Amino acid sequence: MALSDLSSRQAVLEAARESDQLGRDAFLSKYGFGPARRYLLRVDGREYDSKAIVATLNQKAGSEQRASDSAY
């Protein structure tokens, strides 16, 4: 999946909410990332680790794809 495939604003907001709910350290640990060194994602004035957010979107998109593939 390319970064350009991740275009759902709602999915980004849901990933940001997950980060808020888990807390930054637990969120990063869950997806196997350290803190962002250079690029942060800003949502409603809060900053998020961009690579970890993209990883959640990628993982969820892959899960949804596998679910739709198994439906056939």
C-alpha positions as a LaTeX table, in Angstrom:
\begin{tabular}{lrrr}
\hline
Residue & $x$ (\AA) & $y$ (\AA) & $z$ (\AA) \\
\hline
Met1 & 0.00 & 0.00 & 0.00 \\
Ala2 & 1.34 & 3.41 & $-0.96$ \\
Leu3 & 1.05 & 6.48 & 1.24 \\
Ser4 & $-1.18$ & 8.02 & $-1.44$ \\
Asp5 & $-3.68$ & 5.19 & $-0.84$ \\
Leu6 & $-4.30$ & 6.46 & 2.70 \\
Ser7 & $-6.75$ & 9.22 & 1.98 \\
Ser8 & $-9.50$ & 8.75 & 4.55 \\
Arg9 & $-9.61$ & 11.67 & 6.97 \\
Gln10 & $-11.89$ & 9.63 & 9.22 \\
Ala11 & $-9.34$ & 6.82 & 9.42 \\
Val12 & $-6.61$ & 9.30 & 10.40 \\
Leu13 & $-8.84$ & 10.77 & 13.10 \\
Glu14 & $-9.62$ & 7.29 & 14.43 \\
Ala15 & $-5.89$ & 6.47 & 14.59 \\
Ala16 & $-5.26$ & 9.73 & 16.46 \\
Arg17 & $-8.04$ & 8.83 & 18.91 \\
Glu18 & $-6.48$ & 5.41 & 19.44 \\
Ser19 & $-3.18$ & 7.12 & 20.24 \\
Asp20 & $-4.95$ & 9.38 & 22.73 \\
Gln21 & $-6.74$ & 6.44 & 24.36 \\
Leu22 & $-3.66$ & 4.24 & 24.67 \\
Gly23 & $-1.22$ & 7.02 & 25.41 \\
Arg24 & 1.77 & 7.80 & 23.21 \\
Asp25 & 4.18 & 5.19 & 24.61 \\
Ala26 & 1.68 & 2.32 & 24.47 \\
Phe27 & 0.53 & 3.34 & 20.99 \\
Leu28 & 4.10 & 3.42 & 19.68 \\
Ser29 & 4.89 & 0.11 & 21.33 \\
Lys30 & 1.77 & $-1.54$ & 19.88 \\
Tyr31 & 2.84 & $-0.67$ & 16.35 \\
Gly32 & 6.58 & $-1.13$ & 16.89 \\
Phe33 & 7.70 & 2.48 & 16.52 \\
Gly34 & 9.82 & 4.90 & 18.45 \\
Pro35 & 9.01 & 8.59 & 18.75 \\
Ala36 & 9.04 & 10.56 & 15.52 \\
Arg37 & 12.31 & 12.38 & 15.01 \\
Arg38 & 11.37 & 14.65 & 12.17 \\
Tyr39 & 7.76 & 14.53 & 10.97 \\
Leu40 & 4.74 & 14.91 & 13.17 \\
Leu41 & 1.08 & 14.91 & 12.25 \\
Arg42 & $-0.96$ & 17.72 & 13.78 \\
Val43 & $-4.64$ & 17.07 & 14.46 \\
Asp44 & $-6.71$ & 19.65 & 16.32 \\
Gly45 & $-3.59$ & 21.21 & 17.80 \\
Arg46 & $-2.15$ & 17.93 & 19.07 \\
Glu47 & 0.91 & 16.26 & 17.57 \\
Tyr48 & 1.16 & 12.58 & 16.66 \\
Asp49 & 3.97 & 10.36 & 15.44 \\
Ser50 & 3.40 & 10.26 & 11.70 \\
Lys51 & 4.89 & 6.84 & 10.94 \\
Ala52 & 2.93 & 5.15 & 13.72 \\
Ile53 & $-0.31$ & 6.74 & 12.53 \\
Val54 & 0.36 & 5.55 & 8.97 \\
Ala55 & 1.18 & 2.07 & 10.30 \\
Thr56 & $-2.22$ & 1.85 & 12.01 \\
Leu57 & $-3.95$ & 2.90 & 8.79 \\
Asn58 & $-1.93$ & 0.39 & 6.79 \\
Gln59 & $-2.60$ & $-2.42$ & 9.26 \\
Lys60 & $-6.33$ & $-1.71$ & 9.38 \\
Ala61 & $-6.56$ & $-1.44$ & 5.60 \\
Gly62 & $-4.79$ & $-4.79$ & 5.31 \\
Ser63 & $-7.19$ & $-6.35$ & 7.82 \\
Glu64 & $-10.18$ & $-5.01$ & 5.93 \\
Gln65 & $-8.76$ & $-6.31$ & 2.64 \\
Arg66 & $-8.16$ & $-9.78$ & 4.09 \\
Ala67 & $-11.71$ & $-9.81$ & 5.47 \\
Ser68 & $-13.20$ & $-8.87$ & 2.11 \\
Asp69 & $-11.01$ & $-11.43$ & 0.31 \\
Ser70 & $-12.18$ & $-14.21$ & 2.63 \\
Ala71 & $-15.81$ & $-13.33$ & 1.95 \\
Tyr72 & $-15.49$ & $-14.79$ & $-1.55$ \\
\hline
\end{tabular}
